[in-house]
Amino acid sequence: MRAAEAACRARKLRLTPARAFVLETLLESHQAMTAYEVLDRLAGAGLGSQPPVAYRALDFLVANGLAHRIERLGAFVACTHGGAEHAAAFLVCRRCRRVAETALPRAMRGLIDEAAAGGFAVETVVVEAEGLCDACREAGA
Amino acid sequence: MRAAEAACRARKLRLTPARAFVLETLLESHQAMTAYEVLDRLAGAGLGSQPPVAYRALDFLVANGLAHRIERLGAFVACTHGGAEHAAAFLVCRRCRRVAETALPRAMRGLIDEAAAGGFAVETVVVEAEGLCDACREAGA
DNA sequence: GCAGGATTTGTTATAAAGTAACACATGCCC
DNA sequence: GGGCATGTGTTACTTTATAACAAATCCTGC
């Protein structure tokens, strides 16, 4: 959180109350949250009650690398890297929705270059591995 | 299509009229189609008019590797590999929704092994690169 | 060829996720 | 302190996806 605040100051981004609240909420939740779950929290805090409020805050966080959208779940997680530019891969537990962020293998570079050779200009790469985390596997699929 | 039919026979899967129609539709469309676009075609062919009809056919095709769901778009494409077991990566044009399927870099293996070492059992990996295809880039972003 | 279980279809209804559009407020810079 | 960019509040709506259950169809062993 401190890191995020610092990153925003450094980049002249406005970490408004709603945005800060959403980021804190995501950081505290150890699972991916849907936009509507976030909205519930916002509403609880008196910061907004309509979907666009949640989507706008989430869009801001994602656009600035402070959060990530997990496509597979249509849900969001806080970034664990303090907002630095980076490409990440995610390990998504299908049972508890916990998400771990890991470095994107350098090998992805190969995919991007190969695509470029074929005339396709890659802008972003989504890598999401779905499976079972340790705890859920022990608890039985 | 022939290949798909053969694959279904080989695996004792029932490629019913609705399923076959959806697969053909996806094969002919050179872009990703949403479930509702598929449903429109189904309705046009008198094969069903309610969302579950489309979702069921699509779920069957995806479950059996005859089609893929593009998470980024919430849309579907026919598999271009005739249904063999395989892990694929996708190049998704954000402008025209055209999707190219390519082999998943062997390097993904590293991600999976690394995850396993950390106690996470990967079951499926989604790799989707978003960007601009050749034609759309020339036409201007 | 037919009983019985499994799979597939048809249908209604509803849930969940995401966006367009526009008026109003706020901050920021000169 | 006027003016422009950015952010907020709100209404209304679109798109995407499922639950649930009854009816039809298909396969399999006999």
GROMACS .gro file of C-alpha atoms (C1' of nucleotides) in nm:
model
  342
    1MET     CA    1   0.000   0.000   0.000
    2ARG     CA    2   0.276   0.238   0.093
    3ALA     CA    3   0.452   0.135  -0.224
    4ALA     CA    4   0.139   0.203  -0.425
    5GLU     CA    5   0.096   0.546  -0.275
    6ALA     CA    6   0.456   0.626  -0.351
    7ALA     CA    7   0.421   0.498  -0.705
    8CYS     CA    8   0.120   0.721  -0.761
    9ARG     CA    9   0.293   1.027  -0.628
   10ALA     CA   10   0.594   0.953  -0.845
   11ARG     CA   11   0.378   0.920  -1.153
   12LYS     CA   12   0.140   1.205  -1.069
   13LEU     CA   13  -0.156   0.973  -1.053
   14ARG     CA   14  -0.445   1.066  -0.832
   15LEU     CA   15  -0.506   0.791  -0.583
   16THR     CA   16  -0.847   0.922  -0.481
   17PRO     CA   17  -1.039   0.787  -0.181
   18ALA     CA   18  -1.242   0.544  -0.386
   19ARG     CA   19  -0.937   0.415  -0.569
   20ALA     CA   20  -0.734   0.381  -0.252
   21PHE     CA   21  -1.019   0.202  -0.082
   22VAL     CA   22  -1.053  -0.046  -0.366
   23LEU     CA   23  -0.681  -0.112  -0.369
   24GLU     CA   24  -0.679  -0.171   0.006
   25THR     CA   25  -0.978  -0.398  -0.027
   26LEU     CA   26  -0.804  -0.605  -0.292
   27LEU     CA   27  -0.485  -0.619  -0.089
   28GLU     CA   28  -0.666  -0.743   0.216
   29SER     CA   29  -0.870  -0.999   0.030
   30HIS     CA   30  -0.651  -1.292  -0.040
   31GLN     CA   31  -0.871  -1.398  -0.322
   32ALA     CA   32  -0.978  -1.255  -0.652
   33MET     CA   33  -1.281  -1.030  -0.614
   34THR     CA   34  -1.543  -0.956  -0.875
   35ALA     CA   35  -1.634  -0.598  -0.952
   36TYR     CA   36  -1.961  -0.648  -0.769
   37GLU     CA   37  -1.793  -0.778  -0.456
   38VAL     CA   38  -1.577  -0.469  -0.463
   39LEU     CA   39  -1.885  -0.258  -0.516
   40ASP     CA   40  -2.044  -0.406  -0.204
   41ARG     CA   41  -1.746  -0.297  -0.001
   42LEU     CA   42  -1.756   0.046  -0.154
   43ALA     CA   43  -2.121   0.076  -0.074
   44GLY     CA   44  -2.049  -0.034   0.283
   45ALA     CA   45  -1.796   0.246   0.309
   46GLY     CA   46  -2.035   0.502   0.162
   47LEU     CA   47  -1.816   0.554  -0.141
   48GLY     CA   48  -2.057   0.465  -0.415
   49SER     CA   49  -2.330   0.226  -0.496
   50GLN     CA   50  -2.347   0.196  -0.874
   51PRO     CA   51  -2.144  -0.044  -1.088
   52PRO     CA   52  -1.953   0.226  -1.274
   53VAL     CA   53  -1.798   0.339  -0.947
   54ALA     CA   54  -1.636   0.002  -0.898
   55TYR     CA   55  -1.539  -0.042  -1.261
   56ARG     CA   56  -1.382   0.299  -1.281
   57ALA     CA   57  -1.165   0.242  -0.978
   58LEU     CA   58  -1.069  -0.104  -1.100
   59ASP     CA   59  -0.995   0.021  -1.449
   60PHE     CA   60  -0.768   0.285  -1.305
   61LEU     CA   61  -0.580   0.034  -1.093
   62VAL     CA   62  -0.541  -0.210  -1.377
   63ALA     CA   63  -0.438   0.058  -1.626
   64ASN     CA   64  -0.166   0.166  -1.389
   65GLY     CA   65  -0.041  -0.176  -1.295
   66LEU     CA   66  -0.163  -0.166  -0.937
   67ALA     CA   67  -0.408  -0.448  -0.992
   68HIS     CA   68  -0.468  -0.722  -1.244
   69ARG     CA   69  -0.777  -0.859  -1.401
   70ILE     CA   70  -0.798  -1.238  -1.400
   71GLU     CA   71  -0.971  -1.311  -1.729
   72ARG     CA   72  -1.053  -1.663  -1.636
   73LEU     CA   73  -1.258  -1.546  -1.340
   74GLY     CA   74  -1.377  -1.207  -1.453
   75ALA     CA   75  -1.226  -1.093  -1.125
   76PHE     CA   76  -0.951  -0.874  -0.988
   77VAL     CA   77  -0.647  -0.900  -0.763
   78ALA     CA   78  -0.405  -0.645  -0.627
   79CYS     CA   79  -0.064  -0.651  -0.786
   80THR     CA   80   0.202  -0.783  -0.555
   81HIS     CA   81   0.480  -0.595  -0.726
   82GLY     CA   82   0.411  -0.242  -0.617
   83GLY     CA   83   0.316  -0.114  -0.956
   84ALA     CA   84   0.639  -0.147  -1.147
   85GLU     CA   85   0.611  -0.227  -1.515
   86HIS     CA   86   0.607  -0.601  -1.550
   87ALA     CA   87   0.450  -0.890  -1.727
   88ALA     CA   88   0.309  -1.151  -1.496
   89ALA     CA   89   0.163  -1.497  -1.500
   90PHE     CA   90  -0.101  -1.611  -1.254
   91LEU     CA   91  -0.172  -1.934  -1.074
   92VAL     CA   92  -0.545  -1.941  -1.016
   93CYS     CA   93  -0.700  -2.194  -0.779
   94ARG     CA   94  -1.033  -2.302  -0.923
   95ARG     CA   95  -1.165  -2.394  -0.583
   96CYS     CA   96  -1.079  -2.103  -0.351
   97ARG     CA   97  -1.006  -1.839  -0.613
   98ARG     CA   98  -0.677  -1.760  -0.450
   99VAL     CA   99  -0.434  -1.616  -0.700
  100ALA     CA  100  -0.056  -1.623  -0.694
  101GLU     CA  101   0.139  -1.391  -0.916
  102THR     CA  102   0.464  -1.517  -1.065
  103ALA     CA  103   0.711  -1.390  -1.316
  104LEU     CA  104   0.623  -1.445  -1.676
  105PRO     CA  105   0.878  -1.684  -1.823
  106ARG     CA  106   1.123  -1.509  -2.044
  107ALA     CA  107   1.028  -1.774  -2.295
  108MET     CA  108   0.714  -1.578  -2.373
  109ARG     CA  109   0.952  -1.359  -2.561
  110GLY     CA  110   0.967  -1.637  -2.817
  111LEU     CA  111   0.592  -1.632  -2.868
  112ILE     CA  112   0.594  -1.257  -2.916
  113ASP     CA  113   0.879  -1.264  -3.165
  114GLU     CA  114   0.721  -1.547  -3.355
  115ALA     CA  115   0.393  -1.357  -3.371
  116ALA     CA  116   0.575  -1.046  -3.494
  117ALA     CA  117   0.735  -1.252  -3.769
  118GLY     CA  118   0.386  -1.349  -3.876
  119GLY     CA  119   0.271  -0.989  -3.885
  120PHE     CA  120   0.094  -0.982  -3.551
  121ALA     CA  121   0.189  -0.704  -3.310
  122VAL     CA  122   0.149  -0.831  -2.957
  123GLU     CA  123   0.060  -0.563  -2.704
  124THR     CA  124  -0.027  -0.762  -2.395
  125VAL     CA  125  -0.002  -1.125  -2.298
  126VAL     CA  126  -0.235  -1.300  -2.059
  127VAL     CA  127  -0.099  -1.613  -1.892
  128GLU     CA  128  -0.324  -1.781  -1.641
  129ALA     CA  129  -0.269  -2.132  -1.509
  130GLU     CA  130  -0.573  -2.285  -1.351
  131GLY     CA  131  -0.553  -2.570  -1.107
  132LEU     CA  132  -0.562  -2.649  -0.740
  133CYS     CA  133  -0.356  -2.484  -0.472
  134ASP     CA  134  -0.186  -2.686  -0.202
  135ALA     CA  135  -0.452  -2.631   0.061
  136CYS     CA  136  -0.743  -2.714  -0.169
  137ARG     CA  137  -0.576  -3.022  -0.306
  138GLU     CA  138  -0.531  -3.158   0.045
  139ALA     CA  139  -0.890  -3.074   0.128
  140GLY     CA  140  -0.994  -3.286  -0.171
  141ALA     CA  141  -1.078  -3.155  -0.517
  142MET     CA  142  -1.489  -3.081  -4.004
  143ARG     CA  143  -1.419  -3.427  -4.137
  144ALA     CA  144  -1.145  -3.454  -3.882
  145ALA     CA  145  -1.382  -3.350  -3.607
  146GLU     CA  146  -1.640  -3.603  -3.713
  147ALA     CA  147  -1.376  -3.872  -3.717
  148ALA     CA  148  -1.248  -3.766  -3.376
  149CYS     CA  149  -1.597  -3.789  -3.233
  150ARG     CA  150  -1.656  -4.133  -3.375
  151ALA     CA  151  -1.321  -4.248  -3.243
  152ARG     CA  152  -1.402  -4.124  -2.896
  153LYS     CA  153  -1.767  -4.223  -2.896
  154LEU     CA  154  -1.884  -3.869  -2.862
  155ARG     CA  155  -2.220  -3.771  -2.998
  156LEU     CA  156  -2.181  -3.494  -3.249
  157THR     CA  157  -2.551  -3.411  -3.256
  158PRO     CA  158  -2.704  -3.176  -3.515
  159ALA     CA  159  -2.686  -2.873  -3.290
  160ARG     CA  160  -2.325  -2.944  -3.195
  161ALA     CA  161  -2.221  -3.009  -3.553
  162PHE     CA  162  -2.395  -2.694  -3.666
  163VAL     CA  163  -2.218  -2.485  -3.405
  164LEU     CA  164  -1.882  -2.633  -3.496
  165GLU     CA  165  -1.939  -2.561  -3.864
  166THR     CA  166  -2.048  -2.211  -3.782
  167LEU     CA  167  -1.732  -2.150  -3.584
  168LEU     CA  168  -1.517  -2.301  -3.856
  169GLU     CA  169  -1.670  -2.079  -4.120
  170SER     CA  170  -1.651  -1.765  -3.914
  171HIS     CA  171  -1.298  -1.644  -3.925
  172GLN     CA  172  -1.349  -1.453  -3.609
  173ALA     CA  173  -1.429  -1.536  -3.252
  174MET     CA  174  -1.804  -1.556  -3.196
  175THR     CA  175  -1.990  -1.490  -2.875
  176ALA     CA  176  -2.238  -1.744  -2.748
  177TYR     CA  177  -2.518  -1.513  -2.851
  178GLU     CA  178  -2.391  -1.475  -3.204
  179VAL     CA  179  -2.384  -1.853  -3.223
  180LEU     CA  180  -2.732  -1.862  -3.081
  181ASP     CA  181  -2.856  -1.632  -3.358
  182ARG     CA  182  -2.726  -1.875  -3.617
  183LEU     CA  183  -2.882  -2.165  -3.435
  184ALA     CA  184  -3.211  -1.984  -3.426
  185GLY     CA  185  -3.181  -1.910  -3.797
  186ALA     CA  186  -3.137  -2.279  -3.859
  187GLY     CA  187  -3.431  -2.369  -3.640
  188LEU     CA  188  -3.210  -2.554  -3.394
  189GLY     CA  189  -3.288  -2.367  -3.077
  190SER     CA  190  -3.355  -2.020  -2.954
  191GLN     CA  191  -3.262  -2.010  -2.587
  192PRO     CA  192  -2.915  -1.933  -2.446
  193PRO     CA  193  -2.864  -2.274  -2.288
  194VAL     CA  194  -2.882  -2.434  -2.630
  195ALA     CA  195  -2.581  -2.237  -2.747
  196TYR     CA  196  -2.391  -2.273  -2.421
  197ARG     CA  197  -2.443  -2.645  -2.411
  198ALA     CA  198  -2.314  -2.698  -2.760
  199LEU     CA  199  -2.018  -2.471  -2.696
  200ASP     CA  200  -1.940  -2.636  -2.364
  201PHE     CA  201  -1.939  -2.973  -2.533
  202LEU     CA  202  -1.704  -2.856  -2.806
  203VAL     CA  203  -1.470  -2.688  -2.561
  204ALA     CA  204  -1.471  -2.984  -2.322
  205ASN     CA  205  -1.371  -3.211  -2.607
  206GLY     CA  206  -1.106  -2.988  -2.756
  207LEU     CA  207  -1.299  -2.908  -3.074
  208ALA     CA  208  -1.328  -2.542  -2.987
  209HIS     CA  209  -1.165  -2.297  -2.752
  210ARG     CA  210  -1.298  -2.022  -2.540
  211ILE     CA  211  -1.110  -1.695  -2.567
  212GLU     CA  212  -1.127  -1.562  -2.214
  213ARG     CA  213  -1.024  -1.217  -2.313
  214LEU     CA  214  -1.325  -1.183  -2.538
  215GLY     CA  215  -1.578  -1.409  -2.374
  216ALA     CA  216  -1.601  -1.565  -2.719
  217PHE     CA  217  -1.532  -1.890  -2.898
  218VAL     CA  218  -1.330  -2.019  -3.190
  219ALA     CA  219  -1.308  -2.357  -3.358
  220CYS     CA  220  -0.994  -2.548  -3.286
  221THR     CA  221  -0.767  -2.569  -3.587
  222HIS     CA  222  -0.602  -2.891  -3.474
  223GLY     CA  223  -0.882  -3.137  -3.530
  224GLY     CA  224  -0.939  -3.215  -3.168
  225ALA     CA  225  -0.613  -3.379  -3.068
  226GLU     CA  226  -0.499  -3.321  -2.714
  227HIS     CA  227  -0.292  -3.009  -2.714
  228ALA     CA  228  -0.212  -2.691  -2.532
  229ALA     CA  229  -0.244  -2.383  -2.741
  230ALA     CA  230  -0.174  -2.014  -2.731
  231PHE     CA  231  -0.385  -1.757  -2.911
  232LEU     CA  232  -0.312  -1.436  -3.094
  233VAL     CA  233  -0.619  -1.221  -3.059
  234CYS     CA  234  -0.666  -0.910  -3.268
  235ARG     CA  235  -0.837  -0.648  -3.056
  236ARG     CA  236  -0.978  -0.475  -3.360
  237CYS     CA  237  -1.125  -0.747  -3.579
  238ARG     CA  238  -1.145  -1.028  -3.324
  239ARG     CA  239  -0.967  -1.261  -3.558
  240VAL     CA  240  -0.788  -1.532  -3.363
  241ALA     CA  241  -0.483  -1.734  -3.463
  242GLU     CA  242  -0.396  -2.049  -3.278
  243THR     CA  243  -0.031  -2.132  -3.228
  244ALA     CA  244   0.162  -2.393  -3.039
  245LEU     CA  245   0.217  -2.321  -2.674
  246PRO     CA  246   0.589  -2.266  -2.621
  247ARG     CA  247   0.759  -2.556  -2.460
  248ALA     CA  248   0.879  -2.303  -2.206
  249MET     CA  249   0.538  -2.313  -2.040
  250ARG     CA  250   0.659  -2.641  -1.905
  251GLY     CA  251   0.888  -2.439  -1.681
  252LEU     CA  252   0.599  -2.244  -1.536
  253ILE     CA  253   0.407  -2.560  -1.465
  254ASP     CA  254   0.701  -2.732  -1.298
  255GLU     CA  255   0.777  -2.426  -1.093
  256ALA     CA  256   0.416  -2.409  -0.981
  257ALA     CA  257   0.422  -2.776  -0.887
  258ALA     CA  258   0.732  -2.716  -0.677
  259GLY     CA  259   0.533  -2.451  -0.493
  260GLY     CA  260   0.247  -2.691  -0.427
  261PHE     CA  261   0.018  -2.572  -0.705
  262ALA     CA  262  -0.119  -2.836  -0.941
  263VAL     CA  263  -0.171  -2.679  -1.280
  264GLU     CA  264  -0.452  -2.833  -1.482
  265THR     CA  265  -0.494  -2.594  -1.770
  266VAL     CA  266  -0.301  -2.295  -1.896
  267VAL     CA  267  -0.454  -2.001  -2.077
  268VAL     CA  268  -0.221  -1.801  -2.298
  269GLU     CA  269  -0.373  -1.520  -2.496
  270ALA     CA  270  -0.171  -1.249  -2.664
  271GLU     CA  271  -0.371  -0.944  -2.755
  272GLY     CA  272  -0.260  -0.700  -3.020
  273LEU     CA  273  -0.318  -0.604  -3.380
  274CYS     CA  274  -0.312  -0.836  -3.676
  275ASP     CA  275  -0.134  -0.741  -3.994
  276ALA     CA  276  -0.443  -0.622  -4.177
  277CYS     CA  277  -0.571  -0.410  -3.888
  278ARG     CA  278  -0.234  -0.253  -3.825
  279GLU     CA  279  -0.216  -0.140  -4.185
  280ALA     CA  280  -0.569  -0.009  -4.169
  281GLY     CA  281  -0.461   0.203  -3.872
  282ALA     CA  282  -0.507   0.116  -3.506
  283DG     C1'  283  -3.785  -5.524  -2.932
  284DC     C1'  284  -3.808  -5.334  -2.507
  285DA     C1'  285  -3.716  -5.192  -2.001
  286DG     C1'  286  -3.439  -4.881  -1.769
  287DG     C1'  287  -3.065  -4.567  -1.699
  288DA     C1'  288  -2.786  -4.207  -1.896
  289DT     C1'  289  -2.752  -3.836  -2.196
  290DT     C1'  290  -2.943  -3.464  -2.457
  291DT     C1'  291  -3.288  -3.112  -2.555
  292DG     C1'  292  -3.652  -2.748  -2.471
  293DT     C1'  293  -3.803  -2.388  -2.190
  294DT     C1'  294  -3.871  -2.048  -1.827
  295DA     C1'  295  -3.672  -1.755  -1.548
  296DT     C1'  296  -3.305  -1.510  -1.339
  297DA     C1'  297  -2.833  -1.404  -1.205
  298DA     C1'  298  -2.398  -1.184  -1.292
  299DA     C1'  299  -2.092  -0.880  -1.545
  300DG     C1'  300  -2.008  -0.469  -1.798
  301DT     C1'  301  -2.105  -0.010  -2.047
  302DA     C1'  302  -2.316   0.432  -2.255
  303DA     C1'  303  -2.425   0.868  -2.170
  304DC     C1'  304  -2.464   1.290  -1.945
  305DA     C1'  305  -2.485   1.629  -1.573
  306DC     C1'  306  -2.217   1.787  -1.198
  307DA     C1'  307  -1.806   1.854  -0.910
  308DT     C1'  308  -1.324   1.906  -0.831
  309DG     C1'  309  -0.850   1.995  -0.902
  310DC     C1'  310  -0.487   2.227  -1.150
  311DC     C1'  311  -0.244   2.567  -1.427
  312DC     C1'  312  -0.162   2.992  -1.595
  313DG     C1'  313  -1.038   3.331  -1.097
  314DG     C1'  314  -1.132   3.147  -1.581
  315DG     C1'  315  -1.092   2.752  -1.832
  316DC     C1'  316  -0.980   2.279  -1.925
  317DA     C1'  317  -0.888   1.819  -1.788
  318DT     C1'  318  -1.002   1.481  -1.478
  319DG     C1'  319  -1.299   1.248  -1.167
  320DT     C1'  320  -1.778   1.146  -0.964
  321DG     C1'  321  -2.285   1.032  -0.936
  322DT     C1'  322  -2.662   0.840  -1.144
  323DT     C1'  323  -2.992   0.631  -1.468
  324DA     C1'  324  -3.067   0.306  -1.763
  325DC     C1'  325  -2.938  -0.065  -2.037
  326DT     C1'  326  -2.673  -0.441  -2.280
  327DT     C1'  327  -2.428  -0.854  -2.278
  328DT     C1'  328  -2.293  -1.284  -2.086
  329DA     C1'  329  -2.407  -1.692  -1.827
  330DT     C1'  330  -2.674  -2.039  -1.520
  331DA     C1'  331  -3.023  -2.283  -1.239
  332DA     C1'  332  -3.378  -2.585  -1.255
  333DC     C1'  333  -3.684  -2.913  -1.431
  334DA     C1'  334  -3.971  -3.156  -1.761
  335DA     C1'  335  -3.976  -3.400  -2.202
  336DA     C1'  336  -3.744  -3.648  -2.556
  337DT     C1'  337  -3.387  -3.953  -2.729
  338DC     C1'  338  -3.038  -4.289  -2.728
  339DC     C1'  339  -2.778  -4.693  -2.591
  340DT     C1'  340  -2.728  -5.143  -2.359
  341DG     C1'  341  -2.830  -5.577  -2.180
  342DC     C1'  342  -3.149  -5.902  -2.200
   0.00000   0.00000   0.00000
